[in-house]
Coordinates of C-alpha atoms in Angstrom, one line a residue:
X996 CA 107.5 89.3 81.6
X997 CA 107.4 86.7 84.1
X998 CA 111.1 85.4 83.8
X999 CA 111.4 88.7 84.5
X1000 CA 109.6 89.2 87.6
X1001 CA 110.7 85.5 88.8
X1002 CA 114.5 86.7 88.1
X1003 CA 113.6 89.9 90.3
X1004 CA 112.1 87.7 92.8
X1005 CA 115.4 85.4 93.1
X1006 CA 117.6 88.7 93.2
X1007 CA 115.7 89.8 96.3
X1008 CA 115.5 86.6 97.7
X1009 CA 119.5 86.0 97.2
X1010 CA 120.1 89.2 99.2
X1011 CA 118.3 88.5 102.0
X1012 CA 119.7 84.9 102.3
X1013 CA 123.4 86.5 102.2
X1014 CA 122.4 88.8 105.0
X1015 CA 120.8 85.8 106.8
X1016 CA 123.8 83.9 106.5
X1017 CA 126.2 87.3 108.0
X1018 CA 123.5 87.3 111.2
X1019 CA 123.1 84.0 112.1
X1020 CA 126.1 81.7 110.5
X1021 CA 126.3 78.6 109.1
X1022 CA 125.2 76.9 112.6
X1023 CA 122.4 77.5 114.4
X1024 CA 119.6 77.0 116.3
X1025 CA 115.8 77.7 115.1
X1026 CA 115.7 80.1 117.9
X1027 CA 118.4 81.8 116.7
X1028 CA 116.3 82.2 113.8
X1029 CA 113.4 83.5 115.3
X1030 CA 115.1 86.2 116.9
X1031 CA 116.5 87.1 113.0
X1032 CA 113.0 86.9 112.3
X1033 CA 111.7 89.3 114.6
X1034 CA 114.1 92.1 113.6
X1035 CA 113.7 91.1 109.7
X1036 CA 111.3 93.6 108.7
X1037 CA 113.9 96.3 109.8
X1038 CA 117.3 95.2 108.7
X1039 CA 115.5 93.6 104.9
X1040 CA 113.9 97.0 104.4
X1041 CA 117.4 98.4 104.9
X1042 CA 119.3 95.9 103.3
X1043 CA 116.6 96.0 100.1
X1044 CA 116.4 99.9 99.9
X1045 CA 120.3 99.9 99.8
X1046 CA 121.1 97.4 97.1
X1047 CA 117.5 96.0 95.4
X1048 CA 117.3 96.7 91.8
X1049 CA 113.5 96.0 91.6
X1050 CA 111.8 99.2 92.4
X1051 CA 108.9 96.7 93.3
X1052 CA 110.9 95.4 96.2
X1053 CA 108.5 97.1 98.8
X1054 CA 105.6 94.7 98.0
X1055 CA 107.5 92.2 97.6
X1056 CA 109.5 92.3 101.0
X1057 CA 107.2 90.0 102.7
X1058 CA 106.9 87.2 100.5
X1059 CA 110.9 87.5 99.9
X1060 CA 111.4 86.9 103.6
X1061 CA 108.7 84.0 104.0
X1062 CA 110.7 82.5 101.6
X1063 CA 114.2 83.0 103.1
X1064 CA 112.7 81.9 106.8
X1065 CA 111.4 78.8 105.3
X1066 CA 114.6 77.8 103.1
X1067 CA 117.4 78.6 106.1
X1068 CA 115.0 76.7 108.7
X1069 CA 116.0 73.8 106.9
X1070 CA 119.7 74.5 108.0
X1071 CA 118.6 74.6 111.8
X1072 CA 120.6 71.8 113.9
X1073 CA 117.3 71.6 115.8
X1074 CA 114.9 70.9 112.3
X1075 CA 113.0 68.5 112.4
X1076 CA 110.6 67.4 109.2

């Protein structure tokens, strides 16, 4: 059950990513992301309600997108450690 819910997790995770990477492109600036961030809860709850396959995506929408902010930060030209 839990590779299960983990492989759910990644699917949800994956799709939001893609979307991030459509919004903001391959460079960019962490305010760039903040403003992604800001409209996030609108566009993922569109995005996931149009092509999740978890049912359980609702719940898990906000850890999904903690998780995407905190990966694509990384990308930022202005991150710093």
């Amino acid at each position: 059950m839990e590779g299960h819910r983990y492989r759910q997790l990644l699917e949800l995770l994956e799709l939001v990513l893609d979307e991030l990477r459509k919004r903001i492109g391959q460079t960019y600036a962490l305010a760039e992301l903040v403003a992604a961030y800001d409209e996030s809860d609108r566009w993922a709850r569109e995005l996931l309600e149009e092509r999740a396959q978890s049912p359980n995506w609702p719940r898990d929408l906000p850890v999904v997108l903690a998780a995407a902010f905190n990966a694509f930060q990384r990308g930022a030209i202005d991150y710093k450690p």
